[in-house]
C-alpha cells in the first residue's frame, strides 16, 4: 500500500506541464529530422527547418513551443490499494497543478480556456479546468498520461459511424484533405475504433500519448490487423502530397496511432484526432516516494539545423508598402517583413463587426487602412521579452470577417496559419489583397522578430486583444496572392501528381 500526498501530485502535474511546454519528445524530433532529410519540396523542407530550429530554441530558453499552450487532458489510473494524504479531491489536485503550471512566473503559459462556451465565453485566467479521464485499476500506484492539446489541431477532430463493411482506410484518405493544414502537419493521427461514439473519441485521444515508432513497426512487420492498418493509413496519407504546413511535400504524418475497443454488431465508430507540430505529452507514476519529476533531455538530441530565409527573400517595409507592391508578390515567394502590424483573432473580429453594425466605429488609435493584420494570440512576456511566443492561429476562422475587413476598413493583407477558405480567397481576389503564411509550430522563433509590442484596443480580451507589433525580418510565405492563387491548393496538387506518377517516394522510411 502506498500513500500519495497532495503536494506530490500537484508538483508532478505542474512539472510535467512546464516540461512539455518547451521540450519536444525526442521521438518526434527524430521523426521530423528524418522527414526533413528526405523532403524534396523546398517549401515543406523550409517549414520543417523552422519547426526544428524553434524546438531547439525553446529547449534552450525554456519557453513554449507554440503560443497555443493547449487544453490539458489527463488520463489517470488509480490503484485500488492507494491511500491519500490529501484534503483536496483528485480533480481539484490536478487542476491546482494546472493552475500553478500556467501561471509560473519564469515561464508563463497562455490561458486559453473559456467558461460558458455557448454564452459569455469568459477566460478562466489560469487554463483550468483540465479534461480528466479516471480509471480505477489494480495496484498501489497512480499513473498519469498528461497532454496539452492545441486548439488548431483539436478543431480538426473527426468522428464517423461507419457501416460494419465500410473501409476505415478509405474514410481516412477521403477525410484528411478536408482537414486542411490548420492542424500543423507534420504530426500524428490518433485513431479510435469501436466502442460507442464517445469511446472512439477518447481512444483516439489516448492513442496520441504513445511514442513515434512507425519505423520500428515497418522494420519488424505487423503482427495484427491494427498494426497493418497503421501502416496502410500512414502510407496512404503521405501519398496525398499535403506535406508540412499543407504546402505540398512527401511527409504529412510521422506516425499513425490506433486503439480499438469491442463494439456493437451494427456499428463501426471511428474517431480521428491529429496531433500538431507542438506534440506535447508526458508520463509519470506516483508510488508514495515523492513527486515524479521529468528528466530534462540533452541538447545533443536536437539536430544541428539552421534556418535562413535565403538571399532570394524579398524584404518588405510594412510602413510604406502599397497596393501596387502587393500585386507583384508571387505565390510561394518568401518575404521578410519589417515595420508595424496590428493583431486580431476571433473575438477581436467579432467585436469589430459589432462596432460596425452599431455605427460606433473602431476604437481611437486603431486604423487598418493599408495595414496588415496578424492572426495571433501571444503568450505573455517574461523577463526582458518584448512578447512571449507568438505563432499564427488558424486563418480560416477569420474567413467570414475578411470581406468586412478589406471592404470597410481598407486592410491590405493578412498573416496567419494554413490555408484560406473559399470566402476568404474570394474577398482577397476581389480587393487585390494578399494572405501571408507564417509557420505554425515555430512560435518562439517568430517572436524573436518582434521588436516592440503594445495593446491598442480590447485589453479586456486578454491574449485576443488587438496589439501593435513592430517586427524586423519576420519570415512569411505568400500563400494567396492578389489574383486569388493559393499555394495550399497548387502545392499539394503538384506533389500528389509527382507521387501518383512515381517520380518521388511518399514516405521518409530509411
Coordinates of C-alpha atoms in Angstrom, one line a residue:
X1 CA 0.0 0.0 0.0
X2 CA 1.3 3.5 -0.9
X3 CA 0.3 6.9 0.5
X4 CA 0.1 9.6 -2.2
X5 CA 0.4 13.1 -0.9
X6 CA -1.5 16.1 -2.2
X7 CA 1.7 18.2 -2.7
X8 CA 3.5 15.4 -4.6
X9 CA 0.6 15.1 -7.1
X10 CA 0.3 18.9 -7.6
X11 CA 4.0 19.3 -8.0
X12 CA 4.2 16.4 -10.5
X13 CA 1.4 17.8 -12.7
X14 CA 2.9 21.3 -12.6
X15 CA 6.3 20.0 -13.5
X16 CA 5.0 17.8 -16.4
X17 CA 3.1 20.7 -18.0
X18 CA 6.0 23.1 -17.7
X19 CA 8.4 20.5 -19.1
X20 CA 6.3 19.6 -22.1
X21 CA 5.7 23.3 -22.9
X22 CA 9.3 23.7 -24.0
X23 CA 10.7 20.1 -24.6
X24 CA 9.5 18.1 -27.6
X25 CA 9.6 14.3 -27.1
X26 CA 12.9 13.1 -28.6
X27 CA 11.0 10.5 -30.8
X28 CA 9.1 13.4 -32.5
X29 CA 12.2 15.4 -33.1
X30 CA 14.0 12.4 -34.6
X31 CA 11.0 11.7 -36.9
X32 CA 10.8 15.3 -38.2
X33 CA 14.5 15.4 -38.7
X34 CA 14.3 12.2 -40.7
X35 CA 11.5 13.6 -42.8
X36 CA 13.4 16.8 -43.3
X37 CA 16.4 15.0 -44.6
X38 CA 14.3 13.2 -47.2
X39 CA 11.9 16.0 -48.1
X40 CA 12.2 17.2 -51.8
X41 CA 9.7 20.1 -51.6
X42 CA 11.6 23.3 -50.7
X43 CA 8.6 24.9 -49.1
X44 CA 7.9 21.9 -46.9
X45 CA 11.6 21.5 -46.1
X46 CA 11.9 25.1 -45.0
X47 CA 8.8 24.8 -42.8
X48 CA 10.3 21.7 -41.1
X49 CA 13.6 23.5 -40.6
X50 CA 11.7 26.3 -38.8
X51 CA 10.0 23.8 -36.6
X52 CA 13.3 22.1 -35.7
X53 CA 15.1 25.4 -35.0
X54 CA 12.2 26.6 -32.9
X55 CA 12.2 23.4 -30.9
X56 CA 15.9 23.8 -30.0
X57 CA 15.4 27.4 -29.1
X58 CA 12.6 26.5 -26.8
X59 CA 14.6 23.8 -25.2
X60 CA 17.4 26.3 -24.6
X61 CA 15.2 29.2 -23.5
X62 CA 12.6 27.2 -21.6
X63 CA 9.7 29.0 -23.4
X64 CA 6.7 27.5 -25.1
X65 CA 7.0 25.6 -28.4
X66 CA 3.7 27.2 -29.5
X67 CA 1.7 30.2 -28.4
X68 CA -1.3 27.9 -28.0
X69 CA -0.2 26.1 -24.9
X70 CA -3.3 23.9 -25.1
X71 CA -6.2 22.5 -23.1
X72 CA -4.9 20.0 -20.6
X73 CA -6.1 16.4 -21.0
X74 CA -5.3 13.8 -18.3
X75 CA -5.6 10.0 -18.3
X76 CA -5.1 8.7 -14.8
X77 CA -5.1 5.2 -13.5
X78 CA -5.6 5.0 -9.7
X79 CA -4.5 1.8 -8.0
X80 CA -7.2 0.3 -5.7
X81 CA -4.8 0.0 -2.8
X82 CA -3.7 3.6 -2.9
X83 CA -4.3 5.8 0.1
X84 CA -4.3 9.6 0.1
X85 CA -2.7 12.2 2.3
X86 CA -4.9 15.0 0.9
X87 CA -7.6 17.4 1.7
X88 CA -8.5 18.2 -1.9
X89 CA -10.3 15.9 -4.4
X90 CA -8.4 14.2 -7.1
X91 CA -9.9 16.7 -9.7
X92 CA -9.0 19.7 -7.6
X93 CA -5.4 18.5 -7.1
X94 CA -4.9 18.1 -10.8
X95 CA -6.4 21.5 -11.5
X96 CA -4.2 23.1 -8.9
X97 CA -1.2 21.6 -10.7
X98 CA -2.5 23.0 -14.0
X99 CA -3.1 26.4 -12.4
X100 CA 0.5 26.6 -11.0
X101 CA 2.0 25.5 -14.3
X102 CA 0.2 28.0 -16.4
X103 CA 0.9 31.0 -14.0
X104 CA 4.5 30.1 -13.4
X105 CA 6.4 33.4 -13.2
X106 CA 9.5 32.1 -15.1
X107 CA 7.6 30.5 -18.0
X108 CA 4.0 31.9 -18.3
X109 CA 1.8 29.8 -20.4
X110 CA -1.2 31.1 -22.3
X111 CA -4.6 30.9 -20.6
X112 CA -6.9 29.7 -23.4
X113 CA -9.8 28.1 -21.6
X114 CA -13.2 29.8 -21.7
X115 CA -16.1 29.1 -19.3
X116 CA -19.7 29.4 -20.5
X117 CA -18.7 28.2 -24.0
X118 CA -22.1 28.8 -25.5
X119 CA -22.6 32.2 -23.8
X120 CA -20.2 34.8 -22.4
X121 CA -17.0 32.7 -23.2
X122 CA -15.1 34.3 -20.4
X123 CA -11.4 33.2 -19.9
X124 CA -10.9 31.4 -16.6
X125 CA -7.5 33.0 -16.4
X126 CA -5.4 30.0 -15.4
X127 CA -6.2 27.4 -18.1
X128 CA -8.3 25.3 -15.8
X129 CA -10.3 23.1 -15.7
X130 CA -8.5 20.1 -17.2
X131 CA -10.3 17.3 -19.1
X132 CA -9.8 14.3 -16.8
X133 CA -10.3 10.6 -17.6
X134 CA -10.0 8.4 -14.5
X135 CA -9.8 4.6 -14.3
X136 CA -9.6 2.5 -11.1
X137 CA -7.1 -0.4 -11.6
X138 CA -5.3 -3.0 -9.5
X139 CA -2.2 -1.9 -7.7
X140 CA -0.8 0.7 -5.3
X141 CA 0.4 3.4 -7.7
X142 CA -1.1 6.4 -9.6
X143 CA -0.2 6.5 -13.2
X144 CA -0.5 9.7 -15.3
X145 CA -0.6 10.3 -19.0
X146 CA -0.9 14.1 -19.5
X147 CA -1.1 16.3 -22.6
X148 CA -1.6 19.9 -23.6
X149 CA -3.6 19.8 -26.8
X150 CA -3.7 22.9 -29.1
X151 CA -7.0 24.2 -30.4
X152 CA -5.8 24.3 -34.0
X153 CA -5.4 20.5 -34.2
X154 CA -8.2 19.7 -31.8
X155 CA -10.6 21.6 -34.1
X156 CA -9.8 19.2 -36.9
X157 CA -11.1 16.1 -35.0
X158 CA -13.4 13.9 -37.0
X159 CA -16.0 11.3 -35.9
X160 CA -18.0 8.9 -38.2
X161 CA -20.3 6.0 -37.6
X162 CA -19.3 3.7 -40.5
X163 CA -21.2 0.6 -41.6
X164 CA -19.5 -2.6 -40.5
X165 CA -18.5 -3.3 -44.1
X166 CA -17.0 0.1 -44.8
X167 CA -13.3 0.7 -45.2
X168 CA -11.6 2.7 -42.5
X169 CA -8.6 3.5 -44.8
X170 CA -10.9 4.9 -47.5
X171 CA -12.6 7.1 -44.9
X172 CA -9.3 8.4 -43.6
X173 CA -7.9 9.1 -47.1
X174 CA -11.1 10.9 -48.0
X175 CA -11.3 12.9 -44.7
X176 CA -7.7 14.1 -44.2
X177 CA -7.7 16.5 -47.1
X178 CA -10.9 18.2 -45.7
X179 CA -9.0 19.0 -42.5
X180 CA -6.8 21.5 -44.3
X181 CA -3.4 22.4 -42.7
X182 CA -4.7 24.1 -39.5
X183 CA -3.5 21.1 -37.5
X184 CA 0.1 22.0 -38.4
X185 CA 1.5 18.9 -40.1
X186 CA 3.8 17.0 -40.0
X187 CA 2.2 15.4 -36.9
X188 CA 0.5 12.3 -35.9
X189 CA -3.0 10.9 -36.5
X190 CA -4.7 9.3 -33.5
X191 CA -7.5 6.9 -34.4
X192 CA -10.0 5.3 -32.2
X193 CA -12.1 2.3 -33.4
X194 CA -15.1 0.7 -31.8
X195 CA -17.0 1.1 -28.5
X196 CA -19.5 3.9 -28.9
X197 CA -19.1 7.3 -30.4
X198 CA -17.7 8.9 -27.3
X199 CA -15.5 5.9 -26.6
X200 CA -13.9 6.0 -30.0
X201 CA -13.1 9.7 -29.5
X202 CA -11.4 9.0 -26.1
X203 CA -9.4 6.1 -27.7
X204 CA -8.2 8.4 -30.5
X205 CA -7.0 11.0 -28.0
X206 CA -5.3 8.4 -25.7
X207 CA -3.5 6.8 -28.7
X208 CA -1.6 10.0 -29.2
X209 CA 0.2 9.5 -25.9
X210 CA 2.3 6.8 -27.4
X211 CA 5.8 7.4 -28.9
X212 CA 6.6 7.6 -32.6
X213 CA 7.6 4.1 -33.6
X214 CA 6.3 3.6 -37.2
X215 CA 9.8 2.9 -38.5
X216 CA 10.3 0.1 -36.0
X217 CA 6.9 -1.3 -36.9
X218 CA 7.8 -1.4 -40.6
X219 CA 11.2 -2.9 -39.9
X220 CA 9.7 -5.9 -37.9
X221 CA 6.4 -6.1 -39.8
X222 CA 2.9 -6.0 -38.5
X223 CA 1.6 -8.8 -36.2
X224 CA -2.1 -8.0 -36.2
X225 CA -4.8 -6.1 -38.1
X226 CA -4.4 -2.9 -36.1
X227 CA -0.7 -2.7 -37.0
X228 CA -1.5 -3.4 -40.6
X229 CA -4.0 -0.6 -40.5
X230 CA -1.4 1.8 -39.1
X231 CA 1.0 1.1 -42.0
X232 CA -1.8 1.3 -44.6
X233 CA -3.1 4.6 -43.3
X234 CA 0.4 6.0 -42.9
X235 CA 1.4 5.3 -46.5
X236 CA -2.0 6.4 -47.9
X237 CA -2.0 9.7 -46.1
X238 CA 1.6 10.6 -47.0
X239 CA 0.7 9.7 -50.6
X240 CA -1.8 12.6 -50.6
X241 CA 1.1 15.1 -51.0
X242 CA -0.2 17.5 -48.4
X243 CA 3.2 17.9 -46.8
X244 CA 4.4 20.1 -44.0
X245 CA 2.1 23.0 -43.2
X246 CA -0.1 21.9 -46.2
X247 CA 2.4 23.4 -48.7
X248 CA 2.9 20.1 -50.6
X249 CA 5.5 17.5 -49.9
X250 CA 6.4 14.0 -49.0
X251 CA 5.6 13.8 -45.3
X252 CA 2.3 14.8 -43.9
X253 CA 2.3 12.4 -40.9
X254 CA 5.2 10.9 -39.0
X255 CA 3.1 8.2 -37.4
X256 CA -0.5 6.8 -37.1
X257 CA -1.7 5.5 -33.7
X258 CA -4.7 3.3 -33.3
X259 CA -6.6 2.0 -30.2
X260 CA -9.7 -0.1 -30.5
X261 CA -12.5 -1.5 -28.3
X262 CA -15.3 -4.1 -28.8
X263 CA -18.3 -2.5 -30.4
X264 CA -22.0 -3.3 -31.3
X265 CA -22.5 -5.7 -34.2
X266 CA -24.4 -2.9 -36.1
X267 CA -21.7 -0.3 -35.5
X268 CA -18.2 0.8 -36.5
X269 CA -17.5 4.1 -34.7
X270 CA -14.2 5.7 -35.9
X271 CA -12.7 8.9 -34.5
X272 CA -9.6 10.6 -35.8
X273 CA -7.7 13.3 -33.9
X274 CA -4.5 14.8 -35.2
X275 CA -1.5 15.9 -33.1
X276 CA 0.2 19.0 -34.3
X277 CA 3.8 20.0 -34.6
X278 CA 3.8 21.1 -31.0
X279 CA 3.4 17.5 -29.8
X280 CA 3.1 17.7 -26.0
X281 CA 2.7 14.8 -23.6
X282 CA 4.3 13.4 -20.5
X283 CA 4.1 10.3 -18.4
X284 CA 4.8 9.7 -14.7
X285 CA 3.9 7.3 -11.8
X286 CA 3.4 8.3 -8.2
X287 CA 4.3 5.5 -5.8
X288 CA 4.3 7.4 -2.5
X289 CA 8.1 8.1 -2.5
X290 CA 7.7 11.7 -3.5
X291 CA 6.9 13.8 -6.6
X292 CA 7.6 12.3 -10.0
X293 CA 9.6 15.0 -11.9
X294 CA 10.6 14.9 -15.5
X295 CA 14.2 14.3 -16.6
X296 CA 15.5 17.0 -19.0
X297 CA 16.9 15.7 -22.3
X298 CA 20.3 16.6 -23.6
X299 CA 20.6 19.4 -26.2
X300 CA 22.6 16.9 -28.2
X301 CA 19.3 15.3 -29.0
X302 CA 18.5 18.2 -31.4
X303 CA 19.9 18.2 -34.9
X304 CA 22.3 20.9 -35.9
X305 CA 19.9 22.7 -38.3
X306 CA 19.8 26.4 -39.0
X307 CA 17.1 28.4 -40.8
X308 CA 17.8 31.2 -43.3
X309 CA 15.2 32.7 -45.5
X310 CA 17.8 32.9 -48.1
X311 CA 19.2 35.6 -50.4
X312 CA 16.2 35.3 -52.6
X313 CA 13.8 36.5 -50.0
X314 CA 12.1 39.9 -50.7
X315 CA 12.3 42.5 -47.9
X316 CA 9.1 44.4 -47.3
X317 CA 8.6 47.6 -45.3
X318 CA 5.1 47.3 -43.9
X319 CA 5.0 51.1 -43.1
X320 CA 5.5 52.0 -46.8
X321 CA 4.1 49.1 -48.7
X322 CA 1.4 49.9 -51.3
X323 CA -1.4 48.0 -53.1
X324 CA 0.8 48.1 -56.2
X325 CA 3.6 46.4 -54.4
X326 CA 1.3 43.6 -53.2
X327 CA 0.2 42.8 -56.8
X328 CA 3.8 41.9 -57.6
X329 CA 4.2 39.2 -55.0
X330 CA 4.1 35.7 -56.3
X331 CA 2.6 32.6 -54.7
X332 CA 5.2 30.7 -52.7
X333 CA 7.6 33.6 -52.5
X334 CA 9.4 34.2 -49.2
X335 CA 9.1 37.7 -47.7
X336 CA 10.9 39.2 -44.7
X337 CA 8.5 41.7 -43.1
X338 CA 9.7 44.8 -41.1
X339 CA 7.6 47.6 -39.7
X340 CA 4.3 47.8 -37.8
X341 CA 1.3 45.4 -38.0
X342 CA -1.8 45.0 -36.0
X343 CA -3.1 41.7 -34.5
X344 CA -6.5 40.3 -34.1
X345 CA -8.3 36.9 -33.7
X346 CA -11.8 35.6 -33.5
X347 CA -13.0 37.7 -30.5
X348 CA -11.5 40.9 -31.8
X349 CA -13.0 40.4 -35.3
X350 CA -16.4 39.7 -33.7
X351 CA -16.2 42.9 -31.7
X352 CA -15.1 44.9 -34.7
X353 CA -18.1 43.6 -36.6
X354 CA -20.4 44.6 -33.7
X355 CA -19.0 48.1 -33.6
X356 CA -19.5 48.5 -37.4
X357 CA -23.1 47.3 -37.1
X358 CA -23.8 49.7 -34.2
X359 CA -22.3 52.6 -36.0
X360 CA -19.7 53.2 -33.3
X361 CA -16.7 52.7 -35.4
X362 CA -13.2 51.5 -34.3
X363 CA -11.6 52.5 -31.0
X364 CA -9.5 55.6 -31.1
X365 CA -6.0 54.9 -32.5
X366 CA -7.0 51.7 -34.4
X367 CA -6.6 52.1 -38.2
X368 CA -6.4 49.1 -40.5
X369 CA -6.2 51.2 -43.7
X370 CA -3.3 50.0 -45.8
X371 CA -2.1 47.8 -42.9
X372 CA -1.5 44.1 -42.3
X373 CA -3.2 42.1 -39.5
X374 CA -1.6 39.1 -37.9
X375 CA -3.9 36.4 -36.6
X376 CA -2.2 35.7 -33.3
X377 CA -2.8 35.4 -29.5
X378 CA 0.6 35.7 -28.0
X379 CA 1.9 34.3 -24.7
X380 CA 2.6 37.0 -22.0
X381 CA 6.3 38.1 -21.9
X382 CA 8.7 37.2 -19.1
X383 CA 11.9 38.7 -18.0
X384 CA 13.2 41.0 -20.8
X385 CA 11.0 39.7 -23.6
X386 CA 9.0 42.1 -25.7
X387 CA 6.4 39.4 -26.2
X388 CA 6.1 35.7 -25.5
X389 CA 5.9 33.1 -28.2
X390 CA 3.7 34.5 -30.9
X391 CA 3.0 32.0 -33.7
X392 CA 0.0 32.3 -36.0
X393 CA -3.5 30.9 -35.5
X394 CA -5.7 29.1 -38.0
X395 CA -6.8 31.7 -40.6
X396 CA -10.0 30.0 -41.9
X397 CA -11.7 31.1 -38.7
X398 CA -11.4 34.7 -39.9
X399 CA -12.7 34.0 -43.4
X400 CA -16.2 35.2 -42.6
X401 CA -14.8 38.6 -41.5
X402 CA -12.4 39.0 -44.4
X403 CA -14.7 40.9 -46.8
X404 CA -15.7 43.3 -44.0
X405 CA -12.0 44.0 -43.1
X406 CA -11.0 44.6 -46.7
X407 CA -14.0 46.5 -47.8
X408 CA -14.9 48.6 -44.8
X409 CA -11.6 49.1 -43.2
X410 CA -9.1 49.1 -46.1
X411 CA -7.0 46.2 -44.8
X412 CA -4.2 45.4 -47.3
X413 CA -3.1 42.0 -46.1
X414 CA -3.4 39.2 -43.6
X415 CA -0.9 36.9 -41.9
X416 CA -1.9 33.6 -40.3
X417 CA -1.6 29.8 -40.4
X418 CA -2.6 27.3 -43.0
X419 CA -5.0 27.7 -45.9
X420 CA -7.8 30.2 -46.6
X421 CA -11.3 29.0 -47.4
X422 CA -13.4 30.0 -50.4
X423 CA -14.9 33.1 -48.8
X424 CA -11.5 34.4 -47.8
X425 CA -9.9 33.7 -51.2
X426 CA -12.8 35.4 -53.0
X427 CA -12.5 38.5 -50.8
X428 CA -8.7 38.6 -51.4
X429 CA -9.2 38.3 -55.2
X430 CA -11.9 41.0 -55.2
X431 CA -9.9 43.6 -53.3
X432 CA -6.5 42.6 -54.8
X433 CA -5.2 42.0 -51.2
X434 CA -2.8 39.2 -50.1
X435 CA -2.6 36.5 -47.5
X436 CA 0.8 35.5 -46.0
X437 CA 1.5 32.4 -44.1
X438 CA 3.8 32.0 -41.0
X439 CA 4.8 28.5 -39.9
X440 CA 2.6 27.0 -37.2
X441 CA 4.8 25.3 -34.6
X442 CA 7.6 28.0 -34.7
X443 CA 6.1 30.5 -32.3
X444 CA 9.3 31.2 -30.3
X445 CA 11.3 31.7 -33.5
X446 CA 8.6 34.1 -34.8
X447 CA 8.6 36.1 -31.5
X448 CA 12.3 36.9 -31.9
X449 CA 11.4 39.1 -34.9
X450 CA 9.1 41.2 -32.8
X451 CA 10.9 44.3 -31.5
X452 CA 8.0 46.2 -29.9
X453 CA 4.5 45.3 -28.7
X454 CA 1.7 47.2 -27.1
X455 CA -2.0 46.7 -26.7
X456 CA -4.0 49.2 -28.6
X457 CA -7.6 48.0 -28.1
X458 CA -9.9 45.5 -26.4
X459 CA -7.5 44.9 -23.5
X460 CA -10.2 43.0 -21.7
X461 CA -9.9 40.2 -24.2
X462 CA -6.6 39.2 -22.8
X463 CA -4.5 37.3 -25.4
X464 CA -7.2 38.1 -28.0
X465 CA -6.7 41.9 -27.6
X466 CA -5.5 44.0 -30.6
X467 CA -1.8 44.5 -30.3
X468 CA 0.5 46.6 -32.4
X469 CA 3.7 44.7 -33.2
X470 CA 6.8 46.3 -34.7
X471 CA 8.8 43.5 -36.4
X472 CA 12.1 43.1 -38.1
X473 CA 12.7 40.4 -40.8
X474 CA 9.7 38.3 -39.9
X475 CA 9.7 35.3 -42.3
X476 CA 6.4 34.6 -44.2
X477 CA 5.3 32.9 -47.4
X478 CA 2.9 34.4 -49.9
X479 CA 0.1 31.9 -49.6
X480 CA -2.7 33.6 -51.5
X481 CA -1.7 36.3 -54.0
X482 CA -3.7 39.2 -55.2
X483 CA -5.2 37.1 -58.0
X484 CA -6.5 34.5 -55.5
X485 CA -4.0 31.8 -56.3
X486 CA -3.4 29.6 -53.2
X487 CA -0.3 27.6 -52.6
X488 CA -2.3 25.3 -50.3
X489 CA -4.2 24.2 -53.5
X490 CA -1.4 24.2 -56.0
X491 CA 1.3 22.8 -53.7
X492 CA -0.4 19.6 -52.6
X493 CA -1.8 19.0 -56.2
X494 CA 1.7 19.3 -57.6
X495 CA 3.2 16.8 -55.1
X496 CA 0.3 14.4 -55.3
X497 CA 0.9 14.3 -59.0
X498 CA 4.6 13.5 -58.5
X499 CA 3.7 10.8 -56.1
X500 CA 1.0 9.3 -58.3
X501 CA 3.4 9.1 -61.2
X502 CA 6.1 7.5 -59.0
X503 CA 8.5 10.4 -59.5
X504 CA 9.1 10.5 -55.7
X505 CA 8.5 8.2 -52.8
X506 CA 5.8 9.2 -50.4
X507 CA 7.4 8.3 -47.0
X508 CA 10.6 9.0 -45.1
X509 CA 11.3 5.4 -44.3
X510 CA 15.0 4.5 -44.3

